[in-house]
CSV table of C-alpha atoms and ligand atoms in Angstrom, one decimal:
chain,number,residue,atom,x,y,z
A,250,MET,CA,5.3,62.6,23.7
A,251,LYS,CA,3.3,61.7,20.6
A,252,ARG,CA,0.7,60.1,22.8
A,253,ASP,CA,0.6,63.2,24.9
A,254,THR,CA,-0.1,65.5,22.0
A,255,ASP,CA,-2.6,63.1,20.5
A,256,SER,CA,-4.7,63.2,23.7
A,257,ILE,CA,-4.4,67.0,23.9
A,258,ARG,CA,-5.6,67.3,20.3
A,259,GLN,CA,-8.5,65.1,21.1
A,260,ALA,CA,-9.4,67.1,24.2
A,261,ARG,CA,-9.0,70.4,22.4
A,262,GLU,CA,-11.4,69.3,19.6
A,263,SER,CA,-13.9,68.0,22.0
A,264,PHE,CA,-13.9,71.0,24.4
A,265,ASN,CA,-13.8,73.6,21.6
A,266,ARG,CA,-17.1,72.0,20.5
A,267,VAL,CA,-18.9,71.9,23.8
A,268,LEU,CA,-17.6,74.5,26.2
A,269,GLY,CA,-19.5,77.5,24.8
A,270,SER,CA,-22.9,75.8,25.0
A,271,GLN,CA,-25.6,76.4,27.6
A,272,LYS,CA,-26.1,72.7,27.9
A,273,TYR,CA,-22.5,72.3,29.0
A,274,ALA,CA,-22.7,75.2,31.4
A,275,ASP,CA,-25.7,73.6,33.0
A,276,ILE,CA,-23.9,70.3,33.4
A,277,ILE,CA,-20.9,71.7,35.2
A,278,ARG,CA,-22.8,74.1,37.4
A,279,ASP,CA,-22.9,73.2,41.1
A,280,SER,CA,-23.3,76.1,43.4
A,281,GLY,CA,-22.6,74.1,46.6
A,282,HIS,CA,-19.4,72.8,45.1
A,283,LEU,CA,-18.3,76.2,43.9
A,284,GLU,CA,-18.9,77.7,47.4
A,285,LEU,CA,-16.8,74.9,48.9
A,286,LEU,CA,-13.9,75.6,46.5
A,287,LEU,CA,-14.0,79.3,47.2
A,288,GLU,CA,-13.8,78.6,50.9
A,289,LEU,CA,-10.9,76.1,50.4
A,290,ALA,CA,-9.1,78.6,48.2
A,291,GLY,CA,-8.9,81.1,51.1
A,292,SER,CA,-8.2,84.8,51.0
A,293,GLY,CA,-5.3,87.2,50.9
A,294,HIS,CA,-3.9,86.0,47.5
A,295,ARG,CA,-2.3,88.4,45.0
A,296,SER,CA,-1.9,86.1,42.0
A,297,VAL,CA,-4.1,83.1,41.1
A,298,LEU,CA,-3.9,80.6,38.3
A,299,ASP,CA,-6.8,78.4,37.2
A,300,ILE,CA,-5.6,75.5,35.0
A,301,GLY,CA,-8.2,74.0,32.6
A,302,THR,CA,-10.5,76.9,33.3
A,303,GLY,CA,-13.1,76.0,30.7
A,304,ASN,CA,-15.8,78.7,30.7
A,305,GLY,CA,-14.3,80.2,33.8
A,306,TYR,CA,-16.9,78.7,36.2
A,307,LEU,CA,-14.4,79.0,39.1
A,308,ALA,CA,-12.2,81.8,37.7
A,309,PHE,CA,-14.9,84.5,37.4
A,310,PRO,CA,-16.1,84.1,41.1
A,311,LEU,CA,-12.5,83.9,42.3
A,312,ALA,CA,-11.7,87.2,40.6
A,313,LYS,CA,-14.8,88.8,42.2
A,314,ARG,CA,-14.0,87.3,45.7
A,315,LEU,CA,-10.4,88.4,45.5
A,316,PRO,CA,-10.4,91.9,44.1
A,317,ASP,CA,-6.8,92.5,45.0
A,318,ALA,CA,-5.6,89.4,43.2
A,319,ASN,CA,-4.7,89.0,39.5
A,320,VAL,CA,-6.5,85.9,38.3
A,321,VAL,CA,-5.4,84.0,35.1
A,322,GLY,CA,-7.3,81.1,33.6
A,323,ILE,CA,-5.5,78.9,31.1
A,324,ASP,CA,-6.9,76.2,28.8
A,325,ILE,CA,-6.1,74.3,25.6
A,326,ALA,CA,-9.4,75.2,24.1
A,327,GLU,CA,-8.6,78.6,22.5
A,328,LYS,CA,-12.3,79.3,21.5
A,329,ILE,CA,-13.5,79.5,25.1
A,330,VAL,CA,-10.4,81.5,26.1
A,331,GLU,CA,-11.3,84.2,23.5
A,332,ARG,CA,-14.9,84.2,24.6
A,333,ASN,CA,-14.0,84.5,28.3
A,334,ASN,CA,-11.6,87.4,27.6
A,335,ALA,CA,-14.4,89.2,25.6
A,336,PHE,CA,-16.8,88.5,28.4
A,337,ALA,CA,-14.4,89.9,31.1
A,338,ARG,CA,-13.7,93.0,28.9
A,339,GLU,CA,-17.4,93.7,28.3
A,340,ARG,CA,-18.1,93.6,32.1
A,341,GLY,CA,-15.1,95.7,32.9
A,342,ILE,CA,-13.4,93.0,35.0
A,343,LYS,CA,-9.9,94.2,35.3
A,344,ASN,CA,-8.2,91.5,37.4
A,345,LEU,CA,-9.0,88.5,35.2
A,346,SER,CA,-7.6,87.3,32.0
A,347,PHE,CA,-7.4,84.1,30.0
A,348,LEU,CA,-4.7,82.5,28.0
A,349,ALA,CA,-4.5,79.5,25.6
A,350,PHE,CA,-1.6,77.1,25.9
A,351,ASP,CA,-0.3,73.8,24.7
A,352,GLY,CA,-1.6,71.7,27.6
A,353,LEU,CA,1.9,70.6,28.7
A,354,LEU,CA,4.1,73.6,29.5
A,355,TYR,CA,2.8,76.3,31.9
A,356,PRO,CA,4.0,79.6,30.3
A,357,PHE,CA,4.9,81.3,33.5
A,358,GLU,CA,8.1,82.2,35.4
A,359,SER,CA,9.2,80.6,38.7
A,360,GLY,CA,7.3,82.0,41.7
A,361,SER,CA,4.5,83.7,39.7
A,362,PHE,CA,1.5,82.6,41.8
A,363,ASP,CA,0.5,82.1,45.3
A,364,LEU,CA,-2.6,80.0,44.5
A,365,ILE,CA,-3.2,77.5,41.7
A,366,VAL,CA,-6.7,75.9,41.3
A,367,THR,CA,-7.9,73.3,39.0
A,368,ARG,CA,-11.5,71.9,38.8
A,369,TYR,CA,-12.5,68.8,36.9
A,370,ALA,CA,-9.4,69.0,34.6
A,371,PHE,CA,-6.6,67.1,36.3
A,372,HIS,CA,-7.7,63.8,34.8
A,373,HIS,CA,-7.0,65.3,31.3
A,374,PHE,CA,-3.3,66.1,32.1
A,375,PRO,CA,-1.2,63.7,29.9
A,376,ASN,CA,1.8,63.9,32.2
A,377,ALA,CA,0.5,64.6,35.6
A,378,GLY,CA,3.9,64.2,37.4
A,379,ASN,CA,5.4,66.8,35.2
A,380,ALA,CA,2.4,69.1,35.6
A,381,VAL,CA,2.7,68.9,39.4
A,382,ARG,CA,6.5,69.6,39.3
A,383,GLN,CA,5.8,72.7,37.2
A,384,MET,CA,3.1,73.8,39.6
A,385,ASN,CA,5.7,73.7,42.4
A,386,GLN,CA,8.0,75.8,40.3
A,387,ILE,CA,5.6,78.5,39.3
A,388,LEU,CA,4.3,78.8,42.9
A,389,ARG,CA,5.8,81.1,45.5
A,390,LYS,CA,7.1,79.6,48.8
A,391,ASN,CA,4.1,78.5,50.9
A,392,GLY,CA,1.9,78.8,47.8
A,393,LYS,CA,-1.0,76.4,47.5
A,394,VAL,CA,-2.7,74.1,44.9
A,395,LEU,CA,-6.4,73.3,45.2
A,396,VAL,CA,-7.2,70.2,43.1
A,397,SER,CA,-10.8,69.2,42.6
A,398,ASP,CA,-11.4,66.1,40.6
A,399,PRO,CA,-13.3,62.8,40.7
A,400,MET,CA,-11.3,60.0,42.3
A,401,ARG,CA,-10.8,56.4,41.4
A,402,SER,CA,-11.9,54.0,44.1
A,403,SER,CA,-8.8,52.4,45.7
A,404,ALA,CA,-10.8,49.3,46.6
A,405,GLY,CA,-10.6,46.6,43.9
A,406,ARG,CA,-10.5,47.5,40.2
A,407,GLY,CA,-11.1,51.2,40.5
A,408,GLU,CA,-9.7,51.7,37.0
A,409,ILE,CA,-12.9,50.3,35.4
A,410,ILE,CA,-14.3,53.9,35.5
A,411,ASP,CA,-11.6,55.1,33.1
A,412,ASP,CA,-12.7,52.6,30.5
A,413,PHE,CA,-16.1,54.2,30.5
A,414,MET,CA,-14.7,57.8,30.5
A,415,ARG,CA,-12.5,57.1,27.5
A,416,VAL,CA,-15.5,56.2,25.3
A,417,LYS,CA,-16.3,59.9,24.9
A,418,LYS,CA,-12.9,60.6,23.3
A,419,ASP,CA,-12.4,63.9,25.1
A,420,GLY,CA,-8.8,63.3,26.1
A,421,HIS,CA,-9.6,61.6,29.4
A,422,ILE,CA,-6.3,60.2,30.8
A,423,ARG,CA,-7.2,58.8,34.2
A,424,PHE,CA,-8.8,59.5,37.5
A,425,TYR,CA,-6.4,59.3,40.5
A,426,SER,CA,-7.2,57.6,43.8
A,427,SER,CA,-6.7,59.9,46.8
A,428,GLU,CA,-3.5,57.9,47.6
A,429,ALA,CA,-2.1,58.2,44.1
A,430,LEU,CA,-2.8,62.0,44.0
A,431,ASP,CA,-1.0,62.4,47.4
A,432,GLY,CA,1.9,60.4,45.9
A,433,LEU,CA,2.2,62.8,43.0
A,434,PHE,CA,2.2,65.9,45.2
A,435,LEU,CA,4.2,64.7,48.2
A,436,SER,CA,7.0,63.5,45.9
A,437,SER,CA,7.2,66.9,44.3
A,438,GLY,CA,7.8,69.2,47.3
A,439,PHE,CA,4.2,69.6,48.6
A,440,ARG,CA,2.5,68.7,51.9
A,441,LYS,CA,-1.2,67.9,52.2
A,442,GLU,CA,-3.1,70.6,54.0
A,443,ALA,CA,-6.8,69.7,53.7
A,444,GLN,CA,-9.2,67.5,51.9
A,445,VAL,CA,-13.0,67.6,51.6
A,446,ILE,CA,-14.7,64.7,49.8
A,447,THR,CA,-17.8,65.5,47.9
A,448,ASP,CA,-19.9,63.1,45.8
A,449,MET,CA,-21.1,63.2,42.3
A,450,ARG,CA,-23.5,61.2,40.1
A,451,PHE,CA,-23.9,61.2,36.4
A,452,PRO,CA,-25.3,59.1,33.5
A,453,PHE,CA,-23.4,58.1,30.4
A,454,PRO,CA,-25.4,58.7,27.1
A,455,ARG,CA,-27.5,55.8,25.9
A,456,GLN,CA,-24.9,54.1,23.7
A,457,ALA,CA,-23.9,50.5,22.9
A,458,GLU,CA,-20.3,50.9,24.0
A,459,TYR,CA,-21.3,51.8,27.6
A,460,THR,CA,-23.8,48.9,27.8
A,461,GLU,CA,-21.1,46.5,26.6
A,462,LEU,CA,-18.6,47.7,29.2
A,463,TYR,CA,-21.3,47.6,31.9
A,464,ASN,CA,-22.3,44.0,31.0
A,465,ARG,CA,-18.7,42.9,31.5
A,466,LEU,CA,-18.5,44.2,35.1
A,467,THR,CA,-18.8,41.9,38.1
A,468,GLU,CA,-21.3,42.8,40.8
A,469,GLU,CA,-18.3,43.8,43.0
A,470,GLU,CA,-17.0,46.1,40.3
A,471,LYS,CA,-20.4,47.8,39.8
A,472,SER,CA,-20.6,48.4,43.5
A,473,LEU,CA,-17.4,50.4,43.5
A,474,TYR,CA,-19.3,53.4,42.0
A,475,ASP,CA,-22.8,52.1,42.6
A,476,MET,CA,-23.3,51.7,38.8
A,477,THR,CA,-26.7,50.7,37.5
A,478,ASP,CA,-28.4,50.2,34.1
A,479,ASN,CA,-31.6,52.3,34.2
A,480,ASP,CA,-33.5,51.3,31.0
A,481,GLY,CA,-30.4,51.3,28.8
A,482,VAL,CA,-28.8,54.4,30.5
A,483,ILE,CA,-25.7,53.5,32.5
A,484,TRP,CA,-25.5,55.6,35.7
A,485,VAL,CA,-22.6,56.2,38.0
A,486,ASN,CA,-24.6,56.8,41.1
A,487,ASN,CA,-21.7,57.6,43.4
A,488,ILE,CA,-18.1,58.7,42.7
A,489,HIS,CA,-16.1,60.6,45.2
A,490,VAL,CA,-14.6,64.0,44.3
A,491,GLY,CA,-11.5,64.9,46.1
A,492,ASN,CA,-11.2,68.7,46.9
A,493,THR,CA,-7.6,68.7,48.1
A,494,VAL,CA,-5.3,71.5,49.2
A,495,PHE,CA,-1.5,70.9,48.9
A,496,ALA,CA,1.0,73.5,50.1
A,497,LYS,CA,4.5,74.1,48.7
A,498,GLU,CA,7.1,73.2,51.4
B,1411,LIG,C1,-14.5,69.2,32.5
B,1411,LIG,S1,-13.8,70.7,31.9
B,1411,LIG,C2,-13.7,71.7,33.4
B,1411,LIG,C3,-13.7,73.2,33.1
B,1411,LIG,C4,-13.8,74.1,34.4
B,1411,LIG,N1,-12.6,73.9,35.2
B,1411,LIG,C5,-15.0,73.8,35.2
B,1411,LIG,O1,-14.9,73.5,36.4
B,1411,LIG,O2,-16.1,73.9,34.6
B,1411,LIG,C6,-12.1,70.3,31.6
B,1411,LIG,C7,-11.3,71.4,31.1
B,1411,LIG,O3,-9.9,71.0,31.0
B,1411,LIG,C8,-9.3,71.5,29.8
B,1411,LIG,N2,-8.2,70.7,29.5
B,1411,LIG,C9,-8.1,69.5,28.9
B,1411,LIG,N3,-6.8,69.1,28.8
B,1411,LIG,C10,-6.1,70.0,29.4
B,1411,LIG,C11,-4.7,70.1,29.6
B,1411,LIG,N4,-3.8,69.2,29.2
B,1411,LIG,N5,-4.2,71.2,30.3
B,1411,LIG,C12,-5.1,72.2,30.7
B,1411,LIG,N6,-6.4,72.1,30.5
B,1411,LIG,C13,-6.9,71.0,29.9
B,1411,LIG,C14,-10.5,71.4,28.8
B,1411,LIG,O4,-10.3,72.2,27.7
B,1411,LIG,C15,-11.7,71.8,29.7
B,1411,LIG,O5,-11.8,73.2,29.7
């Protein structure tokens, strides 16, 4: 429990610092990916929850696409929550609101939502099993969860990617392989409905810790994510992103 709250504190500090910046908005923007998620989210929903909403990159378009739905975005980073609420108010968006929470307990009653979405945040959840059980509880019958997150390779030592991700100290817990993610959801009363795999590439900042980790990898390990050292900048040239829909049984 202490470890859980330590990682949440780390994530909160880190994300409160970066989430409001234009630089961060540019990094997370990906219009093709957004379009895919809106498609996978489907239509006809009345109440939608976006967990780890950040600057509302997914929540704002969802609220626009689903004018009859009430959309709520939650996050541990209270500064961005305030900013998002101000932004929604200024623009007269009536069906969207944001809420700060402790990162562990979703503050909603059973059966509150018919869709839960979460983009690039699942790897920050300190107790993913508990998070998935709560998702099941706050969803209505036949409700759906759309999880979008980079995936560990299930071939070989896929966990090497997490060593790199933790250098940043932003509360990274772990990426899940497709099989491990299925395991979490299927054991908590969900069935898998759809999965579309997309790809992502990104550099780590030029920093000794990354180079040291990279230099310890075998060629086989580097090939798991097609990692390269381009003049001192370590690149992950290919990591799969799972965009997966689970339905409550
Ligand atoms: C990489 S950002 C993604 C933000 C947004 N979903 C997007 O697609 O741009 C990760 C988000 O997860 C939030 N986060 C971190 N730990 C969390 C937790 N335990 N529960 C909910 N959100 C969390 C961070 O504050 C941050 O907003």
